[in-house]
DNA sequence: ATCAAGGCTTTTTTT
DNA sequence: AAGCCTTGAT
């Protein structure tokens, strides 16, 4: 039982409390995972059957790692029997098992966000609604938050308050769209992400025998990251725990960062009400970070009003101060951080794995990607467009989906004419209209064209028939071939492989696409080999829908710098952390400036970012950055000001080179004078005179579209268009403060701003 | 039915 | 800057 010796008093207390309701408030870096792991191991060693344990984690990866660690204590075969995973993946398995009760096919499809939006777009069009007022993403947002609050389409249509809100927002027909969307998903045998929660709740609500079964099965329940659960998750857990009331929730209100997808801190407060006899454990000692980092983080989070009192402290060394770097542009930010990483790697014995660059929005990754590539530093970007969201992968997966669930409309729409087989838009529209009018799936129409009164000409009929025959031939092999064999067959006979092979010599992107398909196929091969049971393509799809980048650990062993959003860094730690883009309107996000609660969530997000760092943390911001192709100037984030100045060190890198001194070297501390140095350095100007004679082959000057230029009167601008040559050359220039101007180049005396 | 070109919009975070 | 959509030519 020596593993218990690794725990401090409060950790041990939480581990040894097996029965009843308990809440563990775990500060950042306080050994939360260790407590969860050891607690489960302890339970099993004390005679609790792993089959009776349900552990809900935040990522699949966390679940895998925990299973492994528990396996080391109690043996892997025991650990394997614990039901552990994300809400979504655990529930999707339960739903597969009970699909028929809810009127879904066992092989129901899981629509991802892209599928949902595409369907909504169609519906909005079919209903003849203004697609400016009804944007698929905002409509999906409405529907999603309704589902997360267990409001069905019918309830939505009857809820005065919601209808009023929609009316106010000039989108009174969302309830109609919701209803249609629900019908269409059902007809397609598809659940979206939110349905996985919503339908699980329906299952447990309407089928007492199912509820009783799972209540009996899951006698002990653990929920990680409880602060990020939404109402649906809360209620499901509550129902499951109702008979035994052995429930342990772990969380940290200071790290609640998912309210945009319905997470509700209220759930933590409700816990007291639901389980009045609950025991509370607080883990306050931080084992992860230096004193500087812990205290800087504390000074930040103390600015929030909404919080549960706790004092996070550490015994670790003081460590280095937090470095603050200012750069001119977003590109320079990339170069300087890249240079810091390069230098750090040269001078110390750190590994690239020890380094993370964290940002608020995915699109910021680009500058760092480019810079790191130039420095020849290996990196991996998490999030953004994940492997499974790539077009070529989704295309092939759509074939798989249609094979296992022919009702899947989104899959069908995707591949009906891909690779190109002469089935055009008109044909597709007619099919969809017929399907809608008769309230059946498109596939149903497709296999009975006559029955639905579609009079296509012979050419079209033949092509459709050919398509149907192909899909049917795949379906016929669903059970005779394993997942890999069938996947390979489909990749070949669908023509996808051929198509991509032919495009391969077009460029590196095309090569990559082909390689991605190969990678997917070998992934399926691995999936088949990983088990003694025969794995079918349906089995594979079941697994794949809920995988994310964070879950794939193929590159785990490789040595690379990590690039990710702060959101996806939750739960991780790195010795060296760079938090970049510390600018107003970016972090905190512009979208979050409307209310205190939103701003506080951004602040918690910053708290999460800071507390990822073990030894060193560097903040950076750019004086201006390109946003939608325009150079916008920006101010340093208020969050920098909010950190107690004692913990900061301001570093002004030398201009020009984009490289700077080593990471650990402190160069004369600049006092924190009047907030931050907000004056912008002026970019270097290159006078046109210097460029005389450097005209290009057309006899034109060196102006180019996209160039940033300086005008005497209008200031900085960007060339958006060039017309004519020589003396007649005209330039269209966008000036942020003066709008678009058409200028005659000869007179305008535009000075080119040097790219950095 | 297909393809290229040009215009228009994009405005966070994720299962 | 990039992706999506419409348009117009073939």
XYZ file of C-alpha atoms (C1' of nucleotides) in Angstrom:
781
model
C 0.000 0.000 0.000
C 3.023 2.235 -0.388
C 1.301 4.481 -2.906
C -0.706 6.004 -0.087
C 2.549 7.334 1.338
C 2.803 9.651 -1.625
C -0.203 11.607 -0.451
C -0.440 14.556 1.887
C -2.985 14.629 4.681
C -5.874 16.163 2.792
C -5.231 14.077 -0.299
C -5.178 10.944 1.804
C -8.374 11.902 3.546
C -10.128 12.268 0.203
C -8.758 8.958 -1.034
C -9.859 7.036 2.015
C -13.357 8.390 2.006
C -14.962 5.757 -0.195
C -18.617 5.981 0.713
C -21.066 8.797 0.527
C -20.970 12.126 -1.227
C -17.803 14.115 -1.315
C -16.579 17.168 -3.067
C -12.919 17.791 -3.615
C -12.006 21.371 -4.369
C -8.622 21.031 -5.945
C -6.475 24.056 -6.610
C -4.327 24.110 -9.724
C -1.431 21.684 -9.527
C -2.592 20.229 -6.240
C -2.396 16.598 -7.267
C -5.998 16.143 -8.273
C -5.318 13.406 -10.793
C -3.243 11.581 -8.246
C -6.110 11.678 -5.787
C -8.598 10.411 -8.348
C -6.283 7.633 -9.478
C -5.337 6.456 -6.046
C -8.856 6.741 -4.781
C -10.097 4.349 -7.452
C -7.180 2.006 -6.839
C -7.891 2.141 -3.136
C -11.536 1.335 -3.719
C -10.677 -1.716 -5.787
C -8.153 -2.909 -3.253
C -10.873 -2.647 -0.650
C -13.097 -5.024 -2.484
C -15.156 -2.822 -4.719
C -15.823 -4.395 -8.082
C -14.372 -2.273 -10.916
C -17.555 -3.021 -12.868
C -19.403 -0.914 -10.338
C -17.258 2.167 -10.836
C -18.074 4.992 -13.214
C -15.454 7.692 -13.708
C -16.218 10.634 -15.941
C -13.186 12.523 -17.129
C -12.634 15.558 -19.248
C -10.706 13.965 -22.098
C -10.392 10.424 -23.357
C -6.685 10.745 -22.950
C -7.037 11.502 -19.265
C -9.208 8.407 -18.969
C -6.638 6.253 -20.727
C -3.807 7.514 -18.602
C -5.735 7.022 -15.433
C -6.718 3.492 -16.375
C -3.091 2.763 -16.999
C -1.949 4.155 -13.687
C -4.645 2.320 -11.794
C -3.676 -0.807 -13.716
C -0.172 -0.544 -12.348
C -1.541 -0.790 -8.828
C -4.417 -3.232 -9.098
C -3.504 -4.983 -12.341
C -4.518 -4.026 -15.863
C -7.235 -6.635 -16.222
C -9.062 -5.198 -13.225
C -8.555 -1.594 -14.289
C -9.955 -2.357 -17.711
C -13.349 -3.089 -16.193
C -13.878 0.387 -14.841
C -16.246 2.453 -16.945
C -14.122 5.473 -17.616
C -14.203 8.164 -20.253
C -15.711 11.497 -21.167
C -19.394 12.125 -20.645
C -19.839 12.008 -24.372
C -18.045 8.762 -25.006
C -19.484 6.883 -22.039
C -22.990 8.041 -22.894
C -22.600 7.238 -26.570
C -21.881 3.643 -25.608
C -24.899 3.517 -23.352
C -26.986 4.967 -26.146
C -25.732 2.427 -28.699
C -26.831 -0.261 -26.371
C -30.282 1.226 -25.908
C -30.752 2.921 -29.252
C -33.851 0.942 -30.188
C -35.728 2.115 -27.117
C -35.268 5.682 -28.250
C -36.146 4.945 -31.853
C -32.634 5.310 -33.223
C -30.756 2.707 -35.242
C -28.013 0.895 -33.338
C -25.531 2.272 -35.826
C -26.697 5.841 -35.369
C -24.319 8.465 -36.670
C -22.840 11.183 -34.523
C -23.023 14.521 -36.311
C -20.131 16.791 -35.597
C -20.453 20.562 -35.562
C -19.798 20.788 -39.257
C -22.576 18.317 -40.027
C -24.983 20.164 -37.757
C -24.258 23.498 -39.374
C -24.576 22.109 -42.851
C -27.946 20.626 -42.021
C -29.101 23.855 -40.421
C -28.017 25.778 -43.452
C -30.174 23.577 -45.650
C -33.133 23.934 -43.328
C -32.834 27.710 -43.177
C -32.787 27.778 -46.942
C -35.716 25.402 -47.251
C -37.765 27.532 -44.886
C -36.961 30.560 -47.014
C -35.483 32.452 -44.122
C -33.018 35.265 -44.401
C -29.621 33.666 -44.021
C -28.216 36.944 -42.750
C -30.470 36.919 -39.729
C -30.289 33.165 -39.268
C -26.676 32.138 -39.240
C -26.167 28.405 -38.865
C -23.615 28.864 -36.117
C -25.740 31.134 -33.985
C -28.834 29.010 -34.524
C -26.829 25.959 -33.528
C -25.696 27.852 -30.462
C -29.305 28.454 -29.470
C -30.309 24.852 -30.046
C -27.241 23.607 -28.285
C -27.826 25.587 -25.149
C -31.461 24.519 -25.169
C -30.416 20.873 -25.293
C -27.817 21.381 -22.610
C -30.635 22.633 -20.454
C -32.801 19.678 -21.446
C -35.252 21.792 -23.395
C -36.689 19.837 -26.314
C -37.930 21.472 -29.500
C -41.521 21.223 -28.274
C -40.675 22.755 -24.934
C -38.744 25.451 -26.730
C -41.786 26.322 -28.799
C -43.845 26.733 -25.645
C -41.375 28.669 -23.582
C -42.519 32.288 -23.522
C -39.264 33.590 -22.198
C -37.147 31.952 -24.866
C -39.502 32.956 -27.631
C -39.353 36.497 -26.398
C -35.577 36.465 -26.459
C -35.584 35.190 -30.003
C -38.090 37.794 -31.018
C -35.933 40.492 -29.482
C -32.982 39.195 -31.429
C -35.079 39.358 -34.602
C -34.923 35.613 -35.000
C -38.414 34.549 -33.988
C -38.395 31.342 -35.988
C -35.584 29.538 -34.284
C -38.091 27.300 -32.606
C -39.338 26.207 -36.034
C -35.801 25.530 -37.167
C -35.119 23.593 -33.995
C -38.151 21.397 -34.549
C -37.224 20.749 -38.174
C -33.629 20.074 -37.234
C -34.720 17.565 -34.646
C -36.904 15.757 -37.170
C -34.201 15.677 -39.773
C -31.587 14.347 -37.378
C -33.951 11.637 -36.324
C -34.785 10.747 -39.887
C -31.102 10.517 -40.614
C -30.536 8.290 -37.617
C -28.140 10.870 -36.283
C -27.392 12.456 -32.940
C -25.394 15.614 -32.567
C -22.975 16.172 -29.690
C -25.654 17.611 -27.473
C -28.045 14.766 -28.196
C -25.572 12.407 -26.577
C -26.380 14.120 -23.306
C -29.973 14.998 -24.046
C -30.976 11.524 -25.206
C -29.171 9.868 -22.334
C -31.306 11.927 -20.055
C -34.432 10.916 -21.962
C -33.376 7.287 -21.714
C -32.952 7.437 -17.958
C -36.101 9.501 -17.506
C -38.482 7.430 -19.604
C -37.189 3.929 -18.998
C -37.137 3.171 -15.284
C -35.744 -0.300 -15.869
C -32.770 1.194 -17.709
C -32.239 3.738 -14.969
C -32.405 0.992 -12.357
C -29.916 -1.085 -14.300
C -27.321 1.687 -14.454
C -27.970 2.784 -10.906
C -27.227 -0.730 -9.833
C -24.219 -1.026 -12.092
C -22.622 2.289 -11.188
C -22.572 2.105 -7.432
C -19.621 4.441 -7.204
C -19.403 7.521 -9.347
C -16.533 9.958 -9.803
C -16.700 13.140 -11.829
C -13.621 15.099 -12.763
C -13.679 18.803 -13.701
C -17.057 19.157 -12.076
C -16.999 22.935 -12.494
C -17.322 22.419 -16.235
C -20.415 20.246 -16.235
C -23.653 21.592 -17.631
C -27.198 21.101 -16.455
C -27.812 17.958 -18.512
C -24.657 16.350 -17.197
C -25.498 17.407 -13.697
C -28.946 15.889 -13.805
C -27.817 12.629 -15.364
C -25.163 12.178 -12.713
C -27.670 13.017 -10.032
C -30.096 10.394 -11.313
C -27.431 7.731 -11.575
C -26.224 8.427 -8.066
C -29.674 8.645 -6.539
C -29.882 5.149 -5.050
C -26.395 4.719 -3.651
C -25.307 8.312 -3.209
C -21.698 7.311 -3.528
C -20.509 10.211 -5.515
C -17.253 12.052 -5.618
C -16.904 15.232 -7.602
C -13.612 16.974 -8.151
C -13.215 20.470 -9.415
C -11.913 23.961 -9.065
C -14.249 26.888 -9.502
C -11.255 29.048 -10.362
C -10.719 26.962 -13.464
C -14.238 27.048 -14.835
C -13.772 28.094 -18.448
C -16.539 26.425 -20.399
C -19.637 28.413 -19.592
C -19.975 29.143 -23.316
C -20.984 25.578 -23.816
C -23.353 25.514 -20.919
C -21.052 24.768 -18.006
C -22.575 25.996 -14.823
C -20.659 26.734 -11.623
C -24.013 26.486 -9.967
C -23.573 22.722 -10.070
C -20.900 23.004 -7.409
C -23.229 25.001 -5.226
C -26.128 22.638 -5.874
C -24.054 19.798 -4.562
C -24.583 20.970 -0.988
C -28.302 20.999 -1.520
C -28.503 17.583 -3.155
C -26.230 15.884 -0.652
C -26.531 17.760 2.621
C -24.254 15.264 4.390
C -21.467 15.635 1.877
C -17.877 15.884 2.974
C -15.687 18.642 1.655
C -11.993 18.279 0.969
C -9.770 21.107 -0.119
C -6.452 20.523 -1.812
C -4.544 23.745 -1.524
C -0.908 22.850 -1.778
C 0.452 23.323 -5.263
C 3.185 20.887 -6.231
C 3.567 22.063 -9.770
C 4.793 25.629 -9.970
C 7.292 28.018 -8.473
C 6.239 30.465 -5.776
C 6.390 33.307 -8.271
C 3.957 31.623 -10.586
C 1.586 30.464 -7.881
C 1.470 33.869 -6.252
C 1.162 35.729 -9.537
C -1.760 33.476 -10.377
C -3.290 34.115 -6.979
C -2.970 37.847 -7.480
C -4.897 37.495 -10.709
C -7.712 35.312 -9.496
C -8.261 37.467 -6.419
C -9.675 40.100 -8.756
C -12.712 37.896 -9.335
C -15.761 38.339 -7.169
C -17.315 34.962 -7.798
C -15.184 32.372 -6.125
C -15.004 29.774 -3.431
C -12.480 30.761 -0.802
C -9.256 28.878 -0.842
C -5.582 29.563 -0.480
C -3.305 27.919 -2.959
C 0.263 27.853 -1.736
C 3.483 26.058 -2.515
C 6.684 24.881 -0.897
C 8.577 25.116 -4.161
C 11.360 27.609 -4.919
C 10.713 31.202 -5.807
C 11.795 30.637 -9.368
C 12.221 33.226 -12.074
C 9.927 36.164 -12.501
C 7.379 36.187 -15.254
C 8.883 37.787 -18.311
C 6.802 40.219 -20.325
C 7.754 40.805 -23.933
C 6.446 43.452 -26.263
C 6.719 43.039 -30.008
C 5.701 45.177 -32.953
C 3.563 42.749 -34.849
C 2.108 39.300 -34.569
C 4.736 38.000 -36.953
C 7.496 39.462 -34.883
C 5.925 37.891 -31.843
C 6.295 34.536 -33.543
C 9.887 35.170 -34.443
C 10.890 36.397 -31.012
C 9.229 33.558 -29.165
C 10.702 31.160 -31.702
C 14.115 32.704 -31.022
C 13.649 32.379 -27.276
C 12.820 28.735 -27.660
C 15.776 28.228 -29.960
C 18.146 29.927 -27.527
C 16.752 28.132 -24.537
C 17.264 24.827 -26.264
C 20.870 25.783 -27.073
C 21.846 26.913 -23.638
C 20.089 24.449 -21.416
C 19.377 20.800 -21.451
C 15.664 21.134 -21.839
C 13.584 19.122 -24.217
C 11.136 20.598 -26.710
C 8.479 18.586 -24.952
C 8.972 20.864 -21.967
C 7.768 23.894 -23.889
C 4.273 25.083 -24.704
C 2.965 28.127 -26.527
C -0.555 28.944 -25.386
C -2.934 31.327 -27.086
C -6.516 32.509 -26.822
C -7.640 31.752 -30.368
C -6.620 29.068 -32.797
C -5.781 31.452 -35.580
C -2.869 32.837 -33.584
C -1.009 29.596 -34.114
C 0.010 30.622 -37.574
C 2.787 33.102 -36.761
C 4.350 30.605 -34.386
C 4.054 27.794 -36.823
C 5.961 29.763 -39.430
C 8.603 30.987 -37.029
C 9.228 27.578 -35.522
C 9.535 26.058 -38.947
C 12.192 28.613 -39.824
C 14.112 27.814 -36.670
C 13.778 24.141 -37.491
C 12.079 23.524 -34.189
C 9.707 20.574 -34.172
C 6.213 21.483 -33.029
C 2.758 20.083 -32.883
C -0.426 22.067 -33.067
C -3.339 20.715 -31.094
C -6.884 21.674 -31.895
C -7.714 23.824 -34.852
C -8.480 21.579 -37.748
C -7.935 18.180 -36.303
C -7.046 15.167 -38.327
C -10.597 13.917 -38.421
C -11.935 17.231 -39.642
C -9.753 17.380 -42.727
C -11.721 17.337 -45.910
C -10.193 14.183 -47.353
C -10.652 12.310 -44.082
C -14.235 13.450 -43.685
C -14.940 12.417 -47.251
C -13.750 8.895 -46.698
C -15.438 8.707 -43.317
C -18.655 9.787 -45.024
C -18.467 6.631 -47.153
C -17.991 4.612 -44.012
C -20.893 6.355 -42.368
C -23.238 5.835 -45.265
C -22.275 2.198 -45.399
C -23.160 1.606 -41.776
C -26.100 4.000 -41.677
C -27.588 4.720 -45.110
C -30.010 7.241 -43.624
C -27.118 9.557 -42.751
C -27.997 12.591 -44.859
C -24.909 14.643 -44.228
C -22.683 11.784 -45.248
C -24.739 11.198 -48.351
C -24.687 14.835 -49.411
C -20.949 14.835 -49.016
C -20.197 11.964 -51.297
C -23.118 11.764 -53.691
C -20.957 13.565 -56.200
C -17.501 13.031 -54.795
C -15.425 11.916 -56.506
C -17.216 13.616 -59.377
C -19.652 11.290 -61.043
C -21.914 13.738 -62.840
C -24.630 13.989 -60.227
C -25.217 17.690 -59.957
C -26.793 20.122 -57.602
C -30.207 20.063 -59.246
C -30.435 16.335 -58.929
C -29.411 16.508 -55.301
C -31.978 19.187 -54.568
C -34.729 17.185 -56.160
C -33.819 14.185 -54.091
C -33.878 16.232 -50.906
C -37.218 17.815 -51.742
C -38.750 14.420 -52.411
C -37.314 13.112 -49.159
C -38.707 16.043 -47.200
C -42.123 15.904 -48.813
C -42.474 12.268 -47.963
C -40.736 12.515 -44.651
C -38.217 9.823 -45.436
C -34.470 9.755 -45.742
C -32.709 10.632 -48.973
C -31.484 7.063 -49.243
C -35.045 5.827 -49.130
C -35.839 8.043 -52.103
C -32.704 7.013 -53.875
C -33.549 3.325 -53.818
C -37.167 3.867 -54.870
C -36.985 6.699 -57.370
C -40.236 5.776 -59.138
C -42.167 5.493 -55.963
C -41.416 9.103 -55.135
C -42.308 10.350 -58.577
C -38.890 11.478 -59.691
C -38.608 11.579 -63.433
C -34.899 11.936 -63.992
C -33.571 11.297 -67.452
C -31.808 8.080 -68.205
C -28.300 9.486 -67.736
C -29.038 10.685 -64.236
C -30.905 7.518 -63.319
C -28.011 5.380 -64.398
C -25.552 7.412 -62.386
C -27.727 7.271 -59.286
C -28.238 3.565 -59.739
C -24.528 3.059 -60.018
C -23.983 4.989 -56.803
C -26.595 2.987 -54.936
C -25.137 -0.263 -56.196
C -21.714 0.736 -55.009
C -22.882 1.637 -51.497
C -24.911 -1.568 -51.334
C -21.906 -3.614 -52.246
C -20.065 -2.026 -49.329
C -22.952 -2.730 -47.031
C -22.977 -6.363 -48.063
C -19.421 -6.706 -46.848
C -19.930 -4.969 -43.530
C -19.871 -8.198 -41.602
C -17.729 -10.393 -43.803
C -14.768 -8.042 -43.843
C -13.070 -6.486 -40.873
C -12.813 -2.737 -40.497
C -9.511 -2.441 -42.281
C -10.381 -4.699 -45.186
C -13.625 -2.910 -45.837
C -12.094 0.531 -45.392
C -9.452 -0.281 -47.938
C -12.037 -1.667 -50.331
C -14.085 1.498 -49.999
C -11.112 3.808 -50.418
C -10.262 1.996 -53.628
C -13.613 1.349 -55.238
C -15.084 4.718 -54.328
C -12.386 6.299 -56.424
C -11.116 8.486 -53.601
C -7.714 6.898 -53.534
C -7.387 7.211 -57.277
C -8.517 10.823 -57.239
C -5.996 11.817 -54.616
C -3.224 9.852 -56.226
C -3.730 11.694 -59.474
C -3.551 15.052 -57.773
C -0.434 14.149 -55.891
C 1.984 15.838 -58.229
C 0.117 19.128 -57.980
C 1.832 20.199 -54.815
C 2.761 19.405 -51.244
C -0.772 19.864 -49.988
C -2.058 17.224 -52.337
C 0.685 14.864 -51.261
C -0.298 15.468 -47.669
C -3.901 14.649 -48.435
C -2.937 11.363 -49.914
C -0.739 10.621 -46.940
C -3.569 11.463 -44.585
C -5.739 8.831 -46.214
C -2.926 6.354 -45.873
C -2.569 7.348 -42.254
C -6.267 6.858 -41.644
C -6.128 3.419 -43.185
C -3.141 2.382 -41.126
C -4.914 3.779 -38.085
C -7.797 1.445 -38.843
C -5.363 -1.402 -39.302
C -3.994 -0.658 -35.860
C -7.501 -0.494 -34.466
C -8.219 -3.954 -35.865
C -4.993 -5.386 -34.547
C -5.399 -3.901 -31.102
C -8.071 -6.386 -30.144
C -8.664 -10.067 -30.327
C -12.270 -9.586 -31.238
C -13.221 -8.947 -34.824
C -13.647 -5.225 -35.320
C -16.059 -4.043 -37.981
C -16.200 -0.686 -39.625
C -19.137 0.249 -37.407
C -16.983 -0.405 -34.389
C -14.366 1.918 -35.759
C -16.823 4.714 -36.474
C -18.174 4.442 -32.988
C -14.746 5.181 -31.607
C -13.714 7.803 -34.047
C -16.554 10.298 -33.756
C -15.544 11.479 -30.322
C -11.807 11.467 -30.744
C -10.069 14.780 -30.640
C -6.554 15.923 -31.227
C -5.865 15.950 -27.539
C -6.695 12.277 -27.388
C -4.290 11.078 -29.985
C -0.953 10.270 -28.505
C 0.750 8.921 -31.550
C 3.387 11.604 -31.337
C 3.659 11.428 -27.615
C 7.151 10.022 -27.659
C 8.344 12.554 -30.170
C 10.158 15.640 -29.073
C 8.185 18.705 -30.024
C 7.021 22.087 -28.808
C 3.312 22.149 -28.049
C 1.050 24.802 -29.570
C -2.500 24.945 -28.305
C -5.320 27.150 -27.077
C -5.502 27.782 -23.384
C -8.767 25.900 -23.303
C -7.183 22.732 -24.544
C -4.233 23.115 -22.182
C -6.469 22.532 -19.206
C -5.167 19.723 -17.057
C -1.700 19.802 -18.639
C 1.589 21.169 -17.344
C 4.868 22.258 -18.905
C 8.150 23.498 -17.428
C 8.254 26.394 -19.880
C 5.103 28.182 -20.912
C 4.644 31.089 -23.296
C 1.300 32.839 -23.123
C 1.089 34.907 -26.254
C -1.239 37.539 -27.648
C -1.700 39.268 -24.289
C -3.713 42.092 -25.782
C -6.963 43.853 -25.097
C -9.759 42.597 -27.343
C -7.905 39.377 -27.901
C -7.318 38.262 -24.341
C -9.668 39.203 -22.799
C -11.642 38.521 -25.911
C -13.656 41.348 -27.342
C -16.694 39.139 -27.063
C -16.286 38.942 -23.314
C -16.279 42.609 -22.454
C -20.020 42.987 -22.042
C -20.447 41.724 -18.543
C -18.560 41.095 -15.375
C -19.226 37.377 -15.450
C -17.818 37.050 -18.940
C -14.750 39.046 -18.039
C -14.278 36.927 -14.942
C -14.338 33.822 -17.083
C -11.561 35.288 -19.222
C -9.651 35.969 -16.046
C -10.080 32.384 -14.944
C -8.810 31.401 -18.342
C -5.700 33.454 -17.739
C -5.395 31.796 -14.354
C -5.516 28.408 -16.049
C -2.852 29.518 -18.521
C -0.482 30.758 -15.822
C -0.862 27.685 -13.696
C 0.192 25.371 -16.535
C 3.754 26.590 -16.012
C 6.076 24.729 -13.694
C 9.267 26.753 -13.846
C 9.063 29.564 -16.302
C 6.316 31.649 -17.763
C 6.630 34.294 -20.434
C 3.905 36.660 -21.581
C 4.003 38.445 -24.886
C 1.922 40.969 -26.753
C 2.149 42.697 -30.099
C 1.625 46.410 -30.708
C -0.268 45.594 -33.850
C -1.553 42.507 -35.505
C -3.206 41.420 -38.708
C -6.863 40.714 -38.274
C -8.737 39.703 -41.424
C -5.976 41.038 -43.528
C -5.851 44.383 -41.798
C -3.178 45.714 -39.526
C -4.889 46.672 -36.302
C -3.020 48.268 -33.455
C -3.578 46.886 -30.026
C -2.994 47.589 -26.390
C -1.490 45.293 -23.800
C -3.967 43.167 -21.925
C -5.346 44.461 -18.675
C -4.394 41.106 -17.220
C -0.730 42.080 -17.349
C -1.506 45.099 -15.207
C -3.455 42.952 -12.825
C -0.503 40.789 -11.913
C 1.300 42.155 -8.925
C 4.358 43.938 -10.341
C 6.648 42.087 -7.947
C 6.318 38.991 -10.051
C 7.059 40.573 -13.387
C 10.096 41.395 -15.391
C 9.873 43.462 -18.582
C 12.051 42.470 -21.428
C 12.533 44.704 -24.458
C 14.053 42.666 -27.200
C 16.549 44.299 -29.556
C 14.860 45.613 -32.674
C 15.333 44.246 -36.092
C 16.589 40.743 -35.818
C 13.629 39.132 -34.244
C 16.038 37.178 -32.126
C 16.868 37.956 -28.588
C 18.767 37.003 -25.539
C 18.438 33.730 -23.796
C 15.386 32.856 -21.833
C 16.870 32.951 -18.363
C 18.849 36.121 -18.678
C 17.321 39.083 -16.932
C 18.326 42.347 -18.398
C 17.925 45.322 -16.102
C 14.417 45.415 -14.765
C 12.322 48.245 -15.914
C 10.057 49.658 -13.249
C 6.368 49.307 -13.799
C 5.878 52.897 -14.753
C 2.369 54.080 -15.394
C 1.110 50.746 -16.489
C 2.927 49.512 -19.533
C 4.975 51.181 -22.134
C 2.213 51.873 -24.561
C 4.083 53.877 -27.108
C 4.456 52.067 -30.354
C 7.781 51.910 -32.037
C 7.459 53.275 -35.544
C 8.088 50.746 -38.271
C 11.032 51.454 -40.477
C 10.221 53.382 -43.591
C 11.782 52.710 -46.895
C 11.586 55.747 -49.082
C 10.614 55.237 -52.663
C 13.816 56.972 -53.612
C 15.741 54.034 -52.319
C 13.853 51.813 -54.633
C 14.424 53.744 -57.830
C 15.612 51.470 -60.542
C 14.280 48.419 -58.868
C 11.262 48.324 -61.102
C 10.013 44.963 -62.141
C 9.807 43.459 -65.603
C 6.575 45.248 -66.479
C 8.210 48.562 -66.049
C 6.086 49.192 -62.991
C 7.337 50.332 -59.659
C 7.764 47.811 -56.900
C 4.380 48.361 -55.350
C 2.485 45.183 -54.806
C -0.988 44.329 -53.718
C -0.977 43.517 -50.045
C 1.871 45.861 -49.278
C 1.663 48.151 -46.301
C 2.353 51.736 -47.152
C 2.538 55.083 -45.455
C 0.761 58.132 -46.861
C 1.581 61.647 -45.825
C -1.970 62.563 -44.949
C -3.791 59.265 -44.491
C -1.110 57.504 -42.514
C -0.629 53.779 -42.682
C -2.581 51.793 -45.225
C -2.575 48.695 -47.299
C -2.628 48.381 -51.064
C -5.644 46.363 -52.084
C -5.541 46.854 -55.830
C -3.179 48.095 -58.543
C -4.172 49.131 -62.031
C -2.334 50.474 -65.055
C 1.354 50.894 -65.565
C 3.969 53.619 -65.450
C 2.678 57.130 -64.979
C -0.895 55.978 -65.137
C -0.621 53.424 -62.391
C -3.386 53.731 -59.850
C -3.495 52.155 -56.450
C -6.462 51.399 -54.280
C -5.358 51.689 -50.700
C -7.216 50.884 -47.533
C -6.453 53.257 -44.676
C -7.842 52.088 -41.322
C -8.658 55.632 -40.304
C -9.664 57.145 -43.613
C -11.198 54.271 -45.520
C -10.507 53.263 -49.075
C -8.731 55.734 -51.361
C -7.959 55.578 -55.053
C -4.616 57.198 -55.620
C -2.477 57.942 -58.633
C 0.778 56.371 -57.704
C 2.876 59.080 -59.348
C 1.510 61.732 -56.997
C 0.724 59.790 -53.923
C 4.295 59.426 -52.739
C 3.504 56.227 -50.928
C 6.250 54.878 -48.800
C 6.538 51.158 -48.457
C 6.567 49.922 -44.899
C 9.168 47.261 -44.598
C 7.768 43.839 -43.793
C 9.280 42.471 -40.690
C -22.563 19.738 -65.086
C -18.220 21.851 -64.308
C -14.906 25.201 -63.454
C -12.611 29.618 -62.675
C -12.876 34.194 -60.964
C -14.256 37.551 -58.109
C -16.979 39.147 -54.203
C -18.385 38.706 -49.596
C -18.032 37.575 -44.825
C -15.556 36.305 -41.159
C -15.552 38.455 -34.753
C -13.619 32.840 -29.183
C -13.071 28.972 -26.637
C -14.930 22.494 -27.714
C -17.418 17.602 -27.029
C -5.957 36.023 -45.121
C -9.030 32.439 -46.095
C -12.962 30.078 -46.911
C -17.519 30.177 -48.897
C -20.817 31.551 -52.364
C -22.418 33.495 -56.475
C -21.727 34.352 -61.130
C -20.754 33.593 -65.782
C -18.453 31.080 -69.428
C -17.884 26.625 -71.556
